[in-house]
Amino acid sequence: MKKNVAILGSTGSIGTQALEVIEANPEVFSISVLTAGENADLLIEQAVKFRPEEVVICNHAHFEKVKAALSSFNIKVYSGAGALVSVVEKENIDIVLTAMVGYAGLLPTIHAIKAGKDIALANKETLVVAGELITSLAKQFGVKIYPVDSEHSAIFQCLAGEENNPIEKIILTASGGPFRGKDHAFLANVTKQQALKHPNWSMGAKITIDSATLMNKGLEVIEAKWLFDLQASQIDVIVHPQSIIHSMVQFEDGSVKAQMGLPDMKLPIQYALHYPFRLKSAFPRLNFTDYPCLTFEKPDLETFRNLAIAYEALEKKGNAACIVNAANEIAVEAFLHDKIGFLDISDVIVESLAKIEYVGNPSYFDYVQTNEATRRFASELIQVKV
Ligand code: NAD
Ligand code: MG
């Protein structure tokens, strides 16, 4: 029996790499649903090649184009964000890969879980915004959440066979991004072109900026809290510029397990899609003599404030991480449009966290409201700054 996969965000960095994994293993996987935000041409090309039963193009402006291009195939075409929540419920889907970016991934993920679909989770923002809700729904509906993020996949792999052994702590590795070792004065003038040049990973624009500000590591700390049921004090971050150790787990006897490999997202994607089985792959192998020196540094939380802000949100609980996520999404977008500087990103988040109403025990609707209110506030703040 093939595993039937739905990919939300198939035209992005994770989505296209997932399709490479699926293409290399046609006897293992089939594609049921593909969705894209804007890139109609690539979605069409993917649909012709992988023959899903349904596709969604979120921007309605491209609907007619996609429909016409796929009219001779037996593929249903939908448009709009509303379609995402219904396609994930399709009966024959075994696993949903959430490879969309940002808050927009939350609602389709909730629907997929409620329909009993296992989740291969790349869209970390979903767990950052509503980790408590998502993990309790997964429990309620008997759904597994398999991490795609390389650090969390590393931890997940280190935990195999350790079901009865509590975690003492985890150590998330961070590359440090393109501005590792730089100071405040340098960061004040960096451009988006510089920030978009990640030393080790090729990824979508939003996560690449998040990596440069260390917000990505902050989001990953929160993601890890929910995936592995940890306290903030059990989650350490260490800068490891070579990105060979993808993360580590320390157990109660002091033993530390690490998962290593070349930086290539296809491996964690494949592990999540086919857990618990490892598939033979042709991915380039790690040659240790190419990396004679693996180094480790403390992250600079004073210069890269976003990581500290994420820890603060985790301690605050409630809707704090939802506020941080929404403010960050707006600030990163503004930075990518040259509306604010690199250091302003943290200012927008700090001010939002101080101003938006705190809700201690949020419902789904509280998250929706918090997200909207924060986006409005952060956008207005940016208008003032411009
Ligand atoms: P990307 O920008 O390359 O791709 C995003 C995909 O989602 C595209 O297909 C796009 O069309 C779609 N999309 C974007 N906004 C949408 C919206 N509002 N509605 C519907 N579809 C939308 O992003 P990416 O780098 O592939 O990252 C995807 C997710 O995976 C993010 O949450 C990111 O943090 C996470 N992630 C990515 C990597 C990586 O290596 N790229 C690694 C770890 C985690
Ligand atoms: Mg990661």
Coordinates of C-alpha atoms and ligand atoms in Angstrom, one line a residue:
M1 CA 0.0 0.0 0.0
K2 CA 1.4 3.4 -1.0
K3 CA 1.3 6.2 1.4
N4 CA -0.9 9.0 0.1
V5 CA 0.5 12.4 0.8
A6 CA -1.1 15.9 0.7
I7 CA 1.4 18.7 0.5
L8 CA 0.4 22.2 1.6
G9 CA 2.8 24.6 0.0
S10 CA 4.2 22.3 -2.7
T11 CA 5.9 25.1 -4.6
G12 CA 8.1 26.2 -1.8
S13 CA 11.5 25.1 -0.6
I14 CA 10.2 22.3 1.6
G15 CA 7.4 21.4 -0.8
T16 CA 9.7 21.0 -3.9
Q17 CA 12.2 19.0 -1.9
A18 CA 9.4 16.7 -0.6
L19 CA 8.4 16.1 -4.2
E20 CA 12.0 15.1 -5.0
V21 CA 11.8 12.5 -2.2
I22 CA 8.5 11.3 -3.5
E23 CA 9.7 11.1 -7.0
A24 CA 12.7 9.0 -5.9
N25 CA 10.4 6.6 -4.1
P26 CA 7.4 6.0 -6.4
E27 CA 6.7 2.6 -5.0
V28 CA 6.3 4.1 -1.5
F29 CA 4.4 7.3 -1.9
S30 CA 1.6 8.8 -4.0
I31 CA 0.4 12.3 -4.1
S32 CA -3.2 13.1 -3.3
V33 CA -3.3 16.9 -2.9
L34 CA -0.9 19.7 -3.9
T35 CA -1.5 23.4 -2.9
A36 CA 0.3 26.6 -3.6
G37 CA -0.1 30.3 -2.7
E38 CA 0.9 32.2 -5.9
N39 CA 3.1 30.1 -8.2
A40 CA 0.5 28.8 -10.6
D41 CA 3.0 27.7 -13.3
L42 CA 5.0 25.5 -10.9
L43 CA 1.8 24.1 -9.4
I44 CA 0.6 23.2 -12.9
E45 CA 3.9 21.6 -13.8
Q46 CA 3.8 19.6 -10.5
A47 CA 0.2 18.5 -11.0
V48 CA 0.9 17.2 -14.6
K49 CA 3.9 15.2 -13.3
F50 CA 2.5 13.8 -10.0
R51 CA -1.2 13.6 -10.9
P52 CA -2.8 14.5 -7.6
E53 CA -6.6 14.2 -7.3
E54 CA -7.0 17.8 -6.1
V55 CA -5.0 21.0 -6.3
V56 CA -5.6 24.4 -4.6
I57 CA -4.2 27.7 -5.8
C58 CA -4.8 30.1 -3.0
N59 CA -4.7 33.3 -5.0
H60 CA -8.0 33.2 -6.8
A61 CA -6.6 35.4 -9.6
H62 CA -4.8 32.3 -11.0
F63 CA -7.7 29.9 -10.7
E64 CA -8.8 30.0 -14.4
K65 CA -5.3 29.5 -15.6
V66 CA -4.7 26.5 -13.4
K67 CA -8.1 25.1 -14.3
A68 CA -7.6 25.5 -18.0
A69 CA -4.1 23.9 -17.9
L70 CA -5.3 20.9 -16.0
S71 CA -8.7 20.5 -17.8
S72 CA -7.6 17.4 -19.7
F73 CA -6.5 15.6 -16.6
N74 CA -8.7 14.1 -13.9
I75 CA -7.7 16.7 -11.3
K76 CA -10.1 18.9 -9.4
V77 CA -8.9 22.5 -9.1
Y78 CA -9.9 24.8 -6.2
S79 CA -8.9 28.3 -5.2
G80 CA -8.9 30.4 -2.0
A81 CA -7.7 29.8 1.5
G82 CA -11.0 28.2 2.4
A83 CA -10.3 25.3 0.0
L84 CA -7.2 24.3 2.0
V85 CA -9.3 23.3 5.0
S86 CA -11.5 21.0 3.0
V87 CA -8.9 19.3 0.8
V88 CA -6.9 18.1 3.8
E89 CA -9.9 16.2 5.0
K90 CA -10.0 14.0 1.9
E91 CA -10.6 10.4 2.9
N92 CA -7.6 8.7 1.2
I93 CA -4.9 11.0 2.6
D94 CA -2.6 9.2 5.0
I95 CA -0.3 12.2 5.9
V96 CA -0.4 15.9 5.4
L97 CA 2.9 17.7 5.0
T98 CA 2.4 21.3 6.2
A99 CA 5.0 23.2 4.2
M100 CA 3.2 26.5 4.0
V101 CA 4.8 29.5 5.6
G102 CA 3.4 31.4 8.6
Y103 CA 0.2 31.7 10.6
A104 CA -1.8 30.6 7.5
G105 CA -0.8 27.0 8.2
L106 CA -2.8 26.9 11.5
L107 CA -6.3 26.4 10.3
P108 CA -5.6 23.7 7.7
T109 CA -3.5 21.8 10.2
I110 CA -6.4 21.9 12.7
H111 CA -8.7 20.5 10.1
A112 CA -6.3 17.8 9.1
I113 CA -5.9 16.7 12.7
K114 CA -9.6 16.7 13.3
A115 CA -9.9 14.5 10.1
G116 CA -7.5 12.0 11.7
K117 CA -4.6 12.7 9.4
D118 CA -1.0 12.4 10.6
I119 CA 1.0 15.5 10.2
A120 CA 4.5 15.9 8.9
L121 CA 5.1 19.4 10.3
A122 CA 7.4 21.9 8.6
N123 CA 5.1 24.9 9.3
K124 CA 6.7 25.6 12.8
E125 CA 4.6 28.8 13.1
T126 CA 1.5 26.6 13.8
L127 CA 3.1 25.1 17.0
V128 CA 4.5 28.5 18.0
V129 CA 1.1 30.2 17.7
A130 CA -1.1 27.4 19.2
G131 CA 1.1 24.6 20.5
E132 CA -1.1 23.8 23.4
L133 CA -4.2 23.5 21.2
I134 CA -2.5 21.6 18.4
T135 CA -0.9 19.0 20.8
S136 CA -4.1 18.5 22.7
L137 CA -6.1 18.0 19.5
A138 CA -3.5 15.6 18.2
K139 CA -3.9 13.5 21.4
Q140 CA -7.7 13.7 21.2
F141 CA -7.8 12.6 17.6
G142 CA -5.0 10.0 17.9
V143 CA -2.9 11.8 15.3
K144 CA 0.9 11.7 15.2
I145 CA 2.9 14.9 14.5
Y146 CA 6.3 14.1 12.9
P147 CA 8.8 16.9 12.9
V148 CA 10.3 18.0 9.6
D149 CA 12.5 20.8 10.9
S150 CA 16.0 19.4 10.9
E151 CA 16.7 20.1 14.6
H152 CA 13.5 18.5 15.8
S153 CA 13.9 15.6 13.4
A154 CA 17.4 15.2 14.9
I155 CA 15.9 15.1 18.4
F156 CA 13.1 12.7 17.3
Q157 CA 15.7 10.4 15.8
C158 CA 17.8 10.5 19.0
L159 CA 14.7 9.5 20.9
A160 CA 14.1 6.4 18.9
G161 CA 14.3 3.5 21.4
E162 CA 14.4 5.8 24.4
E163 CA 10.6 5.7 25.2
N164 CA 11.2 4.9 28.9
N165 CA 14.1 7.3 29.4
P166 CA 13.2 10.9 30.3
I167 CA 14.9 13.8 28.6
E168 CA 17.1 15.8 30.9
K169 CA 17.5 18.5 28.3
I170 CA 17.8 19.1 24.5
I171 CA 20.4 21.1 22.8
L172 CA 19.3 22.8 19.6
T173 CA 22.1 23.7 17.2
A174 CA 22.0 27.0 15.3
S175 CA 24.2 27.9 12.4
G176 CA 24.3 31.5 13.6
G177 CA 23.1 32.7 10.2
P178 CA 24.9 35.2 7.9
F179 CA 25.6 37.7 10.7
R180 CA 27.2 35.5 13.3
G181 CA 29.8 37.4 15.3
K182 CA 28.6 40.8 14.0
D183 CA 27.7 43.7 16.4
H184 CA 24.8 46.1 16.8
A185 CA 26.5 48.8 14.7
F186 CA 27.0 46.4 11.8
L187 CA 23.5 45.1 11.9
A188 CA 22.0 48.6 11.9
N189 CA 22.9 48.9 8.2
V190 CA 22.6 45.4 6.7
T191 CA 20.4 45.0 3.6
K192 CA 17.9 42.3 2.8
Q193 CA 20.3 41.0 0.1
Q194 CA 22.9 40.3 2.9
A195 CA 20.3 38.8 5.2
L196 CA 19.0 36.5 2.5
K197 CA 22.4 34.9 2.0
H198 CA 22.3 32.0 4.4
P199 CA 25.7 30.2 4.8
N200 CA 24.5 26.6 4.9
W201 CA 20.8 26.3 3.9
S202 CA 18.8 27.4 0.9
M203 CA 15.2 28.1 2.2
G204 CA 12.2 30.4 1.6
A205 CA 12.7 34.1 2.2
K206 CA 10.8 34.4 5.6
I207 CA 12.7 31.6 7.3
T208 CA 16.0 32.9 5.9
I209 CA 15.4 36.3 7.5
D210 CA 14.3 34.5 10.7
S211 CA 17.6 32.7 10.6
A212 CA 19.6 35.9 10.3
T213 CA 17.8 37.5 13.3
L214 CA 17.9 34.2 15.3
M215 CA 14.1 34.3 15.5
N216 CA 14.1 31.0 13.7
K217 CA 15.9 29.5 16.6
G218 CA 13.5 31.2 19.0
L219 CA 10.5 29.7 17.1
E220 CA 12.3 26.3 17.2
V221 CA 12.7 26.5 21.0
I222 CA 8.9 27.0 21.2
E223 CA 8.3 24.3 18.6
A224 CA 10.5 21.9 20.7
K225 CA 8.6 22.7 23.9
W226 CA 5.4 21.4 22.3
L227 CA 6.7 18.5 20.3
F228 CA 8.7 17.0 23.1
D229 CA 6.7 18.3 26.1
L230 CA 9.6 20.2 27.7
Q231 CA 10.1 23.2 30.0
A232 CA 11.9 26.2 28.7
S233 CA 14.8 25.4 31.1
Q234 CA 15.3 22.1 29.4
I235 CA 15.9 23.7 26.0
D236 CA 19.4 25.0 25.3
V237 CA 20.6 26.6 22.1
I238 CA 24.2 26.4 20.9
V239 CA 25.7 28.0 17.8
H240 CA 27.4 25.4 15.6
P241 CA 28.4 27.1 12.4
Q242 CA 29.1 24.0 10.3
S243 CA 25.5 22.7 10.6
I244 CA 26.6 19.0 10.8
I245 CA 25.2 18.2 14.2
H246 CA 21.5 18.9 13.7
S247 CA 20.7 18.8 17.5
M248 CA 21.2 16.7 20.6
V249 CA 19.5 15.1 23.5
Q250 CA 21.0 14.7 27.0
F251 CA 19.5 11.9 29.1
E252 CA 19.4 11.6 32.9
D253 CA 22.6 9.6 33.1
G254 CA 24.5 12.4 31.4
S255 CA 24.7 10.6 28.0
V256 CA 24.3 12.9 25.0
K257 CA 23.0 11.6 21.7
A258 CA 23.5 13.7 18.5
Q259 CA 22.2 13.2 15.0
M260 CA 24.5 14.3 12.2
G261 CA 24.5 14.7 8.5
L262 CA 25.1 17.1 5.7
P263 CA 22.6 20.0 5.8
D264 CA 20.0 18.7 3.4
M265 CA 16.3 19.0 4.3
K266 CA 15.4 16.0 2.1
L267 CA 16.5 13.6 4.9
P268 CA 14.3 15.0 7.7
I269 CA 11.4 15.3 5.2
Q270 CA 11.8 11.7 4.1
Y271 CA 12.1 10.5 7.8
A272 CA 8.9 12.3 8.7
L273 CA 7.0 11.0 5.7
H274 CA 8.0 7.3 6.2
Y275 CA 8.6 7.1 10.0
P276 CA 9.6 4.7 11.5
F277 CA 11.3 3.3 8.4
R278 CA 14.5 4.7 6.9
L279 CA 14.4 4.6 3.1
K280 CA 17.6 4.0 1.1
S281 CA 18.6 7.3 -0.4
A282 CA 21.1 8.7 -2.9
F283 CA 21.7 11.9 -0.7
P284 CA 25.4 12.9 -0.5
R285 CA 27.1 11.2 2.4
L286 CA 28.9 13.0 5.3
N287 CA 32.6 12.6 5.0
F288 CA 34.1 13.5 8.4
T289 CA 37.5 14.4 7.1
D290 CA 35.8 17.2 5.1
Y291 CA 34.8 18.7 8.5
P292 CA 37.9 18.2 10.7
C293 CA 36.7 20.9 13.1
L294 CA 33.2 21.1 14.5
T295 CA 32.8 24.2 16.7
F296 CA 30.4 25.4 19.3
E297 CA 29.7 28.9 20.7
K298 CA 27.2 30.5 23.0
P299 CA 24.5 32.5 21.1
D300 CA 24.7 36.3 21.5
L301 CA 21.3 37.1 23.0
E302 CA 22.1 40.8 23.5
T303 CA 22.8 41.5 19.8
F304 CA 20.3 38.9 18.5
R305 CA 17.4 39.8 20.8
N306 CA 14.8 37.7 19.0
L307 CA 16.0 34.5 20.6
A308 CA 15.7 36.0 24.1
I309 CA 12.2 37.4 23.2
A310 CA 11.1 33.9 22.2
Y311 CA 12.2 32.5 25.6
E312 CA 10.4 35.3 27.3
A313 CA 7.2 34.4 25.3
L314 CA 7.6 30.8 26.3
E315 CA 7.8 31.7 30.0
K316 CA 4.8 34.0 29.7
K317 CA 2.7 31.3 28.1
G318 CA -0.9 32.1 27.0
N319 CA -1.1 34.0 23.7
A320 CA 2.5 35.6 24.1
A321 CA 4.1 33.4 21.4
C322 CA 1.1 34.1 19.1
I323 CA 1.8 37.8 19.5
V324 CA 5.6 37.3 18.9
N325 CA 4.9 35.3 15.8
A326 CA 2.4 37.8 14.3
A327 CA 4.6 40.8 15.0
N328 CA 7.6 38.9 13.5
E329 CA 5.7 38.0 10.3
I330 CA 4.7 41.6 9.8
A331 CA 8.2 42.9 10.6
V332 CA 10.0 40.5 8.4
E333 CA 7.6 41.3 5.5
A334 CA 8.3 45.0 6.0
F335 CA 12.1 44.4 6.1
L336 CA 11.8 42.4 2.9
H337 CA 10.0 45.4 1.3
D338 CA 12.8 47.8 2.6
K339 CA 10.3 49.5 4.9
I340 CA 12.3 48.9 8.1
G341 CA 15.8 48.1 9.1
F342 CA 17.1 44.8 10.4
L343 CA 17.2 45.9 14.0
D344 CA 13.7 47.4 13.8
I345 CA 12.4 43.8 13.6
S346 CA 13.0 43.2 17.3
D347 CA 11.6 46.6 18.2
V348 CA 8.3 45.8 16.5
I349 CA 8.1 42.5 18.3
V350 CA 9.0 43.9 21.7
E351 CA 6.5 46.8 21.4
S352 CA 3.7 44.4 20.2
L353 CA 4.4 42.0 23.1
A354 CA 4.1 45.0 25.5
K355 CA 0.9 46.4 24.0
I356 CA -1.3 43.5 22.8
E357 CA -3.7 42.2 25.5
Y358 CA -2.4 39.1 27.3
V359 CA -4.8 36.1 27.4
G360 CA -3.7 33.4 29.8
N361 CA -5.7 30.4 28.6
P362 CA -6.5 31.1 24.9
S363 CA -9.1 29.4 22.8
Y364 CA -8.8 29.1 19.0
F365 CA -10.7 32.4 18.6
D366 CA -8.4 34.1 21.0
Y367 CA -5.5 33.1 18.8
V368 CA -7.4 34.5 15.7
Q369 CA -8.1 37.7 17.5
T370 CA -4.5 38.0 18.9
N371 CA -3.1 37.4 15.5
E372 CA -5.3 40.0 13.9
A373 CA -4.8 42.6 16.6
T374 CA -1.0 42.2 16.6
R375 CA -0.8 42.4 12.8
R376 CA -2.8 45.6 12.9
F377 CA -0.7 47.1 15.7
A378 CA 2.6 46.1 14.2
S379 CA 1.6 47.4 10.7
E380 CA 0.6 50.8 12.2
L381 CA 3.9 50.9 14.2
I382 CA 5.8 50.3 11.0
Q383 CA 3.9 53.1 9.2
V384 CA 5.0 55.5 11.9
K385 CA 8.6 54.4 11.6
V386 CA 8.7 54.8 7.8
Ligands
NAD1 P1 8.6 29.0 1.0 O1 8.3 30.4 1.1 O2 9.7 28.5 0.1 O3 7.3 28.2 0.5 C1 6.1 28.4 1.1 C2 5.0 27.6 0.4 O4 3.7 27.9 1.0 C3 4.8 27.9 -1.1 O5 4.3 26.8 -1.8 C4 3.8 29.1 -1.1 O6 3.1 29.1 -2.3 C5 2.9 28.6 0.1 N1 2.2 29.7 0.8 C6 2.8 30.8 1.3 N2 2.0 31.6 1.9 C7 0.8 31.0 1.8 C8 -0.6 31.3 2.2 N3 -0.8 32.4 2.9 N4 -1.6 30.4 1.9 C9 -1.3 29.3 1.2 N5 -0.1 29.0 0.8 C10 0.9 29.8 1.1 O7 8.8 28.5 2.5 P2 9.7 27.2 3.0 O8 11.1 27.7 3.2 O9 9.5 26.0 2.2 O10 9.1 27.0 4.4 C11 7.9 26.4 4.7 C12 7.7 26.2 6.2 O11 8.7 25.2 6.5 C13 7.9 27.4 7.0 O12 7.1 27.3 8.1 C14 9.4 27.2 7.5 O13 9.6 27.8 8.7 C15 9.5 25.7 7.6 N6 10.8 25.2 7.4 C16 11.5 25.4 6.3 C17 12.8 24.9 6.1 C18 13.5 25.1 4.8 O14 14.6 24.5 4.7 N7 13.0 25.8 3.8 C19 13.4 24.2 7.2 C20 12.7 24.0 8.3 C21 11.4 24.5 8.5
MG2 MG 15.4 24.3 11.7

